[in-house]
CSV table of C-alpha atoms and ligand atoms in Angstrom, one decimal:
chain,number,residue,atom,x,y,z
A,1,UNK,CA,-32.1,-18.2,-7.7
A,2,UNK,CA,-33.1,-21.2,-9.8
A,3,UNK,CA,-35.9,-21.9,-7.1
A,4,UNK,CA,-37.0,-18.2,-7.1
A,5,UNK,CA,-37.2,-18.6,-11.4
A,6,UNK,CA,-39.8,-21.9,-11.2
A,7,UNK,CA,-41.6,-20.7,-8.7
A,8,UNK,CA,-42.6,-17.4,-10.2
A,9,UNK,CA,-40.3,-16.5,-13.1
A,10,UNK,CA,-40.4,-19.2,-16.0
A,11,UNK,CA,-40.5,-16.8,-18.2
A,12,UNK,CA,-37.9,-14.9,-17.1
A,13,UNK,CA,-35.6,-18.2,-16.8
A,14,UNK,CA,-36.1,-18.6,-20.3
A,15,UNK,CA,-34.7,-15.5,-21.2
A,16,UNK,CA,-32.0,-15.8,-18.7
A,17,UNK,CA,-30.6,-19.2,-19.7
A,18,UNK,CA,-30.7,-17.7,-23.5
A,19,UNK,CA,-28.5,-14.7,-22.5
A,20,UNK,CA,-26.0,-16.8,-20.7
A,21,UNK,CA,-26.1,-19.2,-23.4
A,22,UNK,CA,-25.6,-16.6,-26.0
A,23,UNK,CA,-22.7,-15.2,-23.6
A,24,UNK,CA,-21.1,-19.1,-23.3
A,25,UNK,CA,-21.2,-19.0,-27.5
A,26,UNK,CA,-20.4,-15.4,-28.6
A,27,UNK,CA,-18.3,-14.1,-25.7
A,28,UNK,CA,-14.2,-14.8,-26.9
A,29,UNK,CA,-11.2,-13.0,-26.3
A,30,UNK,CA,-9.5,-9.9,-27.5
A,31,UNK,CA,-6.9,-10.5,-30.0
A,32,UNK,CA,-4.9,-7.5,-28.7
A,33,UNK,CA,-5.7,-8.0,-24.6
A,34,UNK,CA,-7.3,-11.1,-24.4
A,35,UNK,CA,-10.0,-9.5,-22.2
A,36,UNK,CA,-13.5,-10.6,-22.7
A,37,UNK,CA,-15.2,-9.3,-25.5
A,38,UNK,CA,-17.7,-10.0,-28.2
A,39,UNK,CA,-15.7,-8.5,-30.8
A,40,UNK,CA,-12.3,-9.2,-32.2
A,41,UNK,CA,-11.0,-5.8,-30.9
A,42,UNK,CA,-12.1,-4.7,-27.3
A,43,UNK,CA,-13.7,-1.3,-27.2
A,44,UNK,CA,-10.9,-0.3,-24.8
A,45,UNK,CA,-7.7,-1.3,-27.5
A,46,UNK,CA,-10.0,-0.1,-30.1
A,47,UNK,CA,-10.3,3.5,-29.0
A,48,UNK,CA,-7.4,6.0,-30.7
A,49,UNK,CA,-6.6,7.9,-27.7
A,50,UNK,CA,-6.0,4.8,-25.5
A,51,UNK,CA,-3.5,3.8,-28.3
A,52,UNK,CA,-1.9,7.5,-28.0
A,53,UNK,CA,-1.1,7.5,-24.3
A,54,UNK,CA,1.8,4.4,-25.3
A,55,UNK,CA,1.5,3.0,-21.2
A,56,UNK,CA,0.0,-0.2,-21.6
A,57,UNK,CA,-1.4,-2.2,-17.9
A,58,UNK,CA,-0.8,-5.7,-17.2
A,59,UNK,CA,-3.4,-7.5,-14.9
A,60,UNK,CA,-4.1,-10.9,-13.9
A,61,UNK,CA,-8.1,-10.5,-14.8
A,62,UNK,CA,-10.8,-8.8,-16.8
A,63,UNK,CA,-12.2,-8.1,-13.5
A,64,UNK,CA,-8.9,-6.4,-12.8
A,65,UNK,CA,-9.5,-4.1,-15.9
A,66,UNK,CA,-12.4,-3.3,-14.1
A,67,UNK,CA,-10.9,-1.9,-10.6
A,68,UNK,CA,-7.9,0.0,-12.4
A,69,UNK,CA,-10.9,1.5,-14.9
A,70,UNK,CA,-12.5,3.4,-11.5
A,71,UNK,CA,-9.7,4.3,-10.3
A,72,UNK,CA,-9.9,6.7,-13.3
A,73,UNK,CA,-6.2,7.3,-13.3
A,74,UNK,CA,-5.7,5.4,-16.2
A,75,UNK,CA,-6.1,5.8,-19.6
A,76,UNK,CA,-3.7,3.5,-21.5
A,77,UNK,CA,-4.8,0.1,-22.9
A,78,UNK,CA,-4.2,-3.2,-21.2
A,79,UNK,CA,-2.5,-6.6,-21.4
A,80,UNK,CA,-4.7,-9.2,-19.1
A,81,UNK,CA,-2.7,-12.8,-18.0
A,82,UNK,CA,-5.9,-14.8,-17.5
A,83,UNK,CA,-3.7,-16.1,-14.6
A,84,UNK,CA,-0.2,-16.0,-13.1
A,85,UNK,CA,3.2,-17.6,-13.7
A,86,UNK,CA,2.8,-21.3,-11.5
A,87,UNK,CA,5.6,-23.5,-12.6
A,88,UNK,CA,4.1,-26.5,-10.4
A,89,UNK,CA,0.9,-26.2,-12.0
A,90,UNK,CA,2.2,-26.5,-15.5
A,91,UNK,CA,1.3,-22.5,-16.4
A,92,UNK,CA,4.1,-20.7,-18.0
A,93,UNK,CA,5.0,-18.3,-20.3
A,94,UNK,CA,2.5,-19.0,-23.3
A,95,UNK,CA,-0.2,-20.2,-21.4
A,96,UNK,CA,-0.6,-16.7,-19.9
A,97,UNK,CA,0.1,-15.0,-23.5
A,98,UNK,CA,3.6,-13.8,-23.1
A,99,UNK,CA,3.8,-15.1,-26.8
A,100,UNK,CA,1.4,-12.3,-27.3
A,101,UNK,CA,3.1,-9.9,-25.2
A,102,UNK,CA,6.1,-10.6,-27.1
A,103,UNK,CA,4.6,-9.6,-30.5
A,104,UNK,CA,2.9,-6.3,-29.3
A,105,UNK,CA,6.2,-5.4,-27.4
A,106,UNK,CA,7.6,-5.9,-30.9
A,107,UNK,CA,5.2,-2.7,-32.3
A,108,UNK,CA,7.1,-0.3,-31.1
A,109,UNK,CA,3.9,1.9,-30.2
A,110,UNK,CA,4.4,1.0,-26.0
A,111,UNK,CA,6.4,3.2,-23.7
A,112,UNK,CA,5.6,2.2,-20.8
A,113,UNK,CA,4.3,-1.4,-19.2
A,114,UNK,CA,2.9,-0.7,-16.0
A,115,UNK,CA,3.3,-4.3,-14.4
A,116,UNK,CA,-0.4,-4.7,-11.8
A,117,UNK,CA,-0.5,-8.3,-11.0
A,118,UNK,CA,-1.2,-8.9,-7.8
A,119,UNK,CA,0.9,-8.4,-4.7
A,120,UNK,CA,1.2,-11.9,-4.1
A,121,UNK,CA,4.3,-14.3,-5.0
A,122,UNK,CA,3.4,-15.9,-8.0
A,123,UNK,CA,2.1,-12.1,-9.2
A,124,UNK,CA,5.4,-10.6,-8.1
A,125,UNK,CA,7.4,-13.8,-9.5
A,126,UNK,CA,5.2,-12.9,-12.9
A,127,UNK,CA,5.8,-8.9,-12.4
A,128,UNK,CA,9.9,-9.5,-12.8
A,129,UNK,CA,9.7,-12.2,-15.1
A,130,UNK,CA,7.4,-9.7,-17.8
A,131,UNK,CA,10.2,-6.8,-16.5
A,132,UNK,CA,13.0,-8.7,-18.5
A,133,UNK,CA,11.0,-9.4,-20.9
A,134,UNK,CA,10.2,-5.8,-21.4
A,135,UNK,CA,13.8,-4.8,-21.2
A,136,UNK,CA,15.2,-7.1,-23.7
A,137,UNK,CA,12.7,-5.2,-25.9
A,138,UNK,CA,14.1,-1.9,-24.3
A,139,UNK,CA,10.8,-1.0,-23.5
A,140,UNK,CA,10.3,0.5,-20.3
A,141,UNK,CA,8.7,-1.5,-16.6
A,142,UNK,CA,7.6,-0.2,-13.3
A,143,UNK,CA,5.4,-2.1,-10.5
A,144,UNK,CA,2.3,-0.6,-8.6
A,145,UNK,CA,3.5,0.4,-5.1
A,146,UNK,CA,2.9,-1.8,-2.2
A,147,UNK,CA,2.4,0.2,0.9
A,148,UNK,CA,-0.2,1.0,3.6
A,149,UNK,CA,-3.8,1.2,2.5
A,150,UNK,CA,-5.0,4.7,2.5
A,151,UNK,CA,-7.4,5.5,5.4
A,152,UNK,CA,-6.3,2.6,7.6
A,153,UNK,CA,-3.9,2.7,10.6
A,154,UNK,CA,-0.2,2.1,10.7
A,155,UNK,CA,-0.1,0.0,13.1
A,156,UNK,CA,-2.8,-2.5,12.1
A,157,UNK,CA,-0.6,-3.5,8.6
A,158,UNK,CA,1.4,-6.7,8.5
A,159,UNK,CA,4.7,-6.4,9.0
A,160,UNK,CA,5.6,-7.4,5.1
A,161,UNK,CA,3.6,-4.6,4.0
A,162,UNK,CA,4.8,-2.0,6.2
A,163,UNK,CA,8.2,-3.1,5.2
A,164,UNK,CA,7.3,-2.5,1.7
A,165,UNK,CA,5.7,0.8,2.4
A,166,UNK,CA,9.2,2.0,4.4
A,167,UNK,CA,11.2,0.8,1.3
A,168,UNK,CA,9.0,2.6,-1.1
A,169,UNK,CA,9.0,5.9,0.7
A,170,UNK,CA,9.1,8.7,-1.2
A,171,UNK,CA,10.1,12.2,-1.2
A,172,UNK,CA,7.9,15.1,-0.6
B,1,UNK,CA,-10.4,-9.4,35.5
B,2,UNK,CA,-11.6,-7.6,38.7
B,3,UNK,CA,-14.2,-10.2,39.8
B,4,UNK,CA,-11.5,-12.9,39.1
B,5,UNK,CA,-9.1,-11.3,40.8
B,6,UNK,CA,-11.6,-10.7,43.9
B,7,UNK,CA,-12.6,-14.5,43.9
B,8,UNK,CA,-9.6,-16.1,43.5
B,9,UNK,CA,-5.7,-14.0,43.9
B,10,UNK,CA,-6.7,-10.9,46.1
B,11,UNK,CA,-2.8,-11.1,46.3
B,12,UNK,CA,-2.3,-11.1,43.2
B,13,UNK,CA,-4.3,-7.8,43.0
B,14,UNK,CA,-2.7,-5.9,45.0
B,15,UNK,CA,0.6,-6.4,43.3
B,16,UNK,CA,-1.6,-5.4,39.5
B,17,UNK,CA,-3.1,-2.3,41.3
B,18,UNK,CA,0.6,-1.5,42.9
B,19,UNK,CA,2.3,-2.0,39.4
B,20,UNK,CA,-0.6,0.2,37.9
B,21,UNK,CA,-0.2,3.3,40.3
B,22,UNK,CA,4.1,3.0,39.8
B,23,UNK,CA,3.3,3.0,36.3
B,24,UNK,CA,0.8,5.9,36.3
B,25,UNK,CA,2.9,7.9,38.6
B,26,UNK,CA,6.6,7.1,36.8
B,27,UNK,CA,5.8,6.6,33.4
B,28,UNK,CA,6.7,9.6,31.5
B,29,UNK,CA,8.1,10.9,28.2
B,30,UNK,CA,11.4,10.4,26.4
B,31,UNK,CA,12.7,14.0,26.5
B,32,UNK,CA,13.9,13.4,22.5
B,33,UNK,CA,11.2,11.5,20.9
B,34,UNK,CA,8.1,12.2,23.3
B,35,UNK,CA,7.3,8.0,23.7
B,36,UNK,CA,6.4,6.8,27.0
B,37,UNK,CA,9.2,5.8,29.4
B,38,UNK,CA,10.4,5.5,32.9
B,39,UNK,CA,13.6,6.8,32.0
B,40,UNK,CA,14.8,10.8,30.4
B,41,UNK,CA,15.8,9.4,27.7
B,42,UNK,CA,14.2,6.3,26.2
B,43,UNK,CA,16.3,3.2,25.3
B,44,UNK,CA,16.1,3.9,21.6
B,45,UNK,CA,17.5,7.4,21.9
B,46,UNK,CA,20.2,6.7,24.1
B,47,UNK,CA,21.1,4.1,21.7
B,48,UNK,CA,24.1,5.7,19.8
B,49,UNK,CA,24.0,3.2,17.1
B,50,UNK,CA,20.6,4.8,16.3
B,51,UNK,CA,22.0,8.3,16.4
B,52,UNK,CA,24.5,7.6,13.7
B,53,UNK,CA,22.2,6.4,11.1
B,54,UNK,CA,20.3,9.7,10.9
B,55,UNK,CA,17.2,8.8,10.2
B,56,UNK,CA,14.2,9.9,11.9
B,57,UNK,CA,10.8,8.2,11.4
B,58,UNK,CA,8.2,10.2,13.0
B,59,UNK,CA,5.2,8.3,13.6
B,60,UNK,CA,1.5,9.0,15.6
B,61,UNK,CA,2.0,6.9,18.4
B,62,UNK,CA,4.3,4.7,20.6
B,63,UNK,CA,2.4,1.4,19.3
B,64,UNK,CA,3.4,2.9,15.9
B,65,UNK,CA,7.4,2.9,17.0
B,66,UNK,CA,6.3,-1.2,17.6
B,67,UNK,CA,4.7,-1.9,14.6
B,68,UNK,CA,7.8,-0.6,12.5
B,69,UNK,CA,10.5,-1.9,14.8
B,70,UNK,CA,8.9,-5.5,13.9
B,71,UNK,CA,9.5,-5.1,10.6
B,72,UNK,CA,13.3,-5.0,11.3
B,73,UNK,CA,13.8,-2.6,8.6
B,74,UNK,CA,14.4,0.6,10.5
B,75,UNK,CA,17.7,1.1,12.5
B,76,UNK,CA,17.2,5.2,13.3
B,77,UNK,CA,15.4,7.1,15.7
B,78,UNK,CA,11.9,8.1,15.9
B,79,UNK,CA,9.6,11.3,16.8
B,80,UNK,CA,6.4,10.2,18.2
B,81,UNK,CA,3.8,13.1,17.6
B,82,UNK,CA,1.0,11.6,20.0
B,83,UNK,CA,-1.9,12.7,17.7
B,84,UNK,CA,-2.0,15.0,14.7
B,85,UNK,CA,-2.6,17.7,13.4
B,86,UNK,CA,-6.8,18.8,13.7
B,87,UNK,CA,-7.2,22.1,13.7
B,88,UNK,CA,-11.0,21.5,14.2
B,89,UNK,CA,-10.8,19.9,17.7
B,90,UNK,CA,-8.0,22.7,18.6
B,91,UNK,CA,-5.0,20.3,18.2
B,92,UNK,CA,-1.9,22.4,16.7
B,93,UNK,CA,1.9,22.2,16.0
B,94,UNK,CA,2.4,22.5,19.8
B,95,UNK,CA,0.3,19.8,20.6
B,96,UNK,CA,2.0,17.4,19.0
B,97,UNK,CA,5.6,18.4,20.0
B,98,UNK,CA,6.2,20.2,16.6
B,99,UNK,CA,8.2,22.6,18.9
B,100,UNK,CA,10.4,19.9,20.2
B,101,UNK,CA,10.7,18.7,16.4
B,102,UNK,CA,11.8,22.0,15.6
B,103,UNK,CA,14.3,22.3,18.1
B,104,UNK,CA,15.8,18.7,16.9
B,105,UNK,CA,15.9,19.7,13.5
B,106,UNK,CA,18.2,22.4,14.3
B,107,UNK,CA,20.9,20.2,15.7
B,108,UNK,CA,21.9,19.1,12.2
B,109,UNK,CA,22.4,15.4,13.0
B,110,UNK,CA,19.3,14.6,11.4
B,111,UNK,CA,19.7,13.2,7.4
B,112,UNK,CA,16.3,12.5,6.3
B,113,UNK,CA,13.2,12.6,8.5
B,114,UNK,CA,10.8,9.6,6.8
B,115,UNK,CA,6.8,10.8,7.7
B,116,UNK,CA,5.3,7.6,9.0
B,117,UNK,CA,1.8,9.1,10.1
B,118,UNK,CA,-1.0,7.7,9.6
B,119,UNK,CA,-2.9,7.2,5.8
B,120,UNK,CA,-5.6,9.2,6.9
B,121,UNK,CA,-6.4,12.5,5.7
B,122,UNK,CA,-5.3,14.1,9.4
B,123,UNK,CA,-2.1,12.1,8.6
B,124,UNK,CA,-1.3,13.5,5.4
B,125,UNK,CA,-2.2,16.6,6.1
B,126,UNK,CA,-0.1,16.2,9.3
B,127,UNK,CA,2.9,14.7,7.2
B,128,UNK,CA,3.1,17.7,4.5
B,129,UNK,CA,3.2,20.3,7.5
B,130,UNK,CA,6.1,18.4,8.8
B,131,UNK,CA,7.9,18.1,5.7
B,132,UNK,CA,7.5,22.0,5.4
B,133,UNK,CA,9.2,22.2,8.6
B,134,UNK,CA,11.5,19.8,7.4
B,135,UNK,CA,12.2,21.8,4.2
B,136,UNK,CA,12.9,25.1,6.2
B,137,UNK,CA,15.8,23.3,8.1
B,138,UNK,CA,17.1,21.7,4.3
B,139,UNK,CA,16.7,18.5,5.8
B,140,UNK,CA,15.5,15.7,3.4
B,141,UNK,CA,11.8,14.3,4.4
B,142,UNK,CA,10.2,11.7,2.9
B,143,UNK,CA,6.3,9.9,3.3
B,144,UNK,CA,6.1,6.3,3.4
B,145,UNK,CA,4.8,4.6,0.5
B,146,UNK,CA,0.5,3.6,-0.2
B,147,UNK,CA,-0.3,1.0,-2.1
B,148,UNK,CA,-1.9,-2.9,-2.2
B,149,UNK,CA,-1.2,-4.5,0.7
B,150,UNK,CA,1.1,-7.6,-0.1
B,151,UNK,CA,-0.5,-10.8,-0.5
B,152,UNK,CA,-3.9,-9.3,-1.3
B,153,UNK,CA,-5.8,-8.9,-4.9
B,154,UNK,CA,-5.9,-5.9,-7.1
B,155,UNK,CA,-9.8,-5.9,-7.2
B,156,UNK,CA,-10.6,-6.3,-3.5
B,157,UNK,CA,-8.6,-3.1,-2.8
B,158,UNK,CA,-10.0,0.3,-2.8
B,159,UNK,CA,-9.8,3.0,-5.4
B,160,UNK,CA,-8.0,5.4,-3.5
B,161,UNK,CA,-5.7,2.9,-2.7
B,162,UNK,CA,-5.4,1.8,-5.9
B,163,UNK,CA,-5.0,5.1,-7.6
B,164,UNK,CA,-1.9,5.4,-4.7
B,165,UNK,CA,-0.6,1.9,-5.9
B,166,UNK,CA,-0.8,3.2,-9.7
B,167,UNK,CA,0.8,6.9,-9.4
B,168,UNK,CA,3.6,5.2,-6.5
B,169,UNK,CA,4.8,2.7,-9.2
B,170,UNK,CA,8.5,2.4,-9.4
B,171,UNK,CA,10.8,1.1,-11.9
B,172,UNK,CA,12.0,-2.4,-12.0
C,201,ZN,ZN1,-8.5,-5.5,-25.9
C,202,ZN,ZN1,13.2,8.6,22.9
């Protein structure tokens, strides 16, 4: 991309390397989600009728927000990690904002924490560990289903998630 | 495989195209569940271990049956529909042994029949006729779960999947 700017863009380079510089400068966190935002208050915790619906969706990443947000089955607010639980690295509790967590659970305005890190271990070590977390506020926790992707073929899933998928059958 | 089998083991042929023509002639169908075997009965029904639990998992295919049994988390018997439903290409409830099913459902030593088709649309559609069938009989049916596949990210997964994962969610 660089090469493509000097050779026949320098003008738009300039205006490229402003915008990401403005982005590096202005860009902070969201004192309620910590999700990427310009403002103090993302436009998603700042809007009324997100507030109303009381679930609130804990991810792992902004880009996370982004993939539950087309889903368009959501319409809560969110609560993103900026990471995972990883004891051997040195990341726990505060440096993934359960402090944070802590005090919103405190509000009393969340009915439901609908826990969406990712199916991994350190995501489903983090999932349980923000479940008690929840419960000593008395505030209630479920966990995205894992199961068979939809469209795909039963017999081409691992054998972990096929377990998974048996275990969270459900009735119909 | 041919030309190898030509240059260097015509023997070894022979006894592959003798092995082929017993199987094509002797392999049948388990009277119960419909998967392929030399015997009336296949060595799952027979089992009566199996019969006690109650359980059956009704599945697509016979590679189906071997993709759950690896998972070690299934200890009943299975139906194996060999297709779906598809109206379209002239596939119906006969087709796929619904009249066996039926029959088997009417025995009453069946406690919960868990829907293992496929996550297509066939397979749903498929699944909910079955559980119909199931429901007519009062006998418990259930559809395995959709969701993220363990050990994957939230954002490389599909929506549809997603929105699955999302509306599954259990309690924890
Ligand atoms: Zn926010
Ligand atoms: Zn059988």
């Amino acid at each position: 991309m660089a090469f493509h700017l000097l050779q026949r863009d320098r003008k738009g380079g300039l205006q490229l390397a402003d915008a990401l510089s403005n982005a590096m400068t202005e860009i902070g966190h969201c004192q309620q989600c910590r999700t990427f935002t310009e403002e103090e208050i993302c436009h998603i915790c700042s809007n009324p009728k997100r507030k109303e619906n009381g679930q609130l969706c804990v991810v792992e990443s902004p880009a996370d927000i982004a993939a539950v947000e087309a889903t368009g089955q959501f319409s809560g607010r969110y609560f993103v990690l900026m990471g995972h639980l990883s004891p051997l690295d040195g990341i726990g509790p505060s440096d993934i904002g359960l402090d944070v967590l802590d005090y919103r659970l405190r509000q009393g305005d969340i009915g439901e924490v609908i826990l969406a890190t990712n199916p991994t271990v350190e995501g489903e070590a983090t999932a349980h560990y923000i479940a008690e977390l929840c419960h000593e506020h008395q505030v209630s926790a479920s966990r995205i289903a894992h199961g068979v992707p939809v469209g795909g073929e039963l017999e081409l899933v691992d054998g972990t998630t096929l377990s998974h998928s048996l275990m969270g059958r459900q009735k119909i």
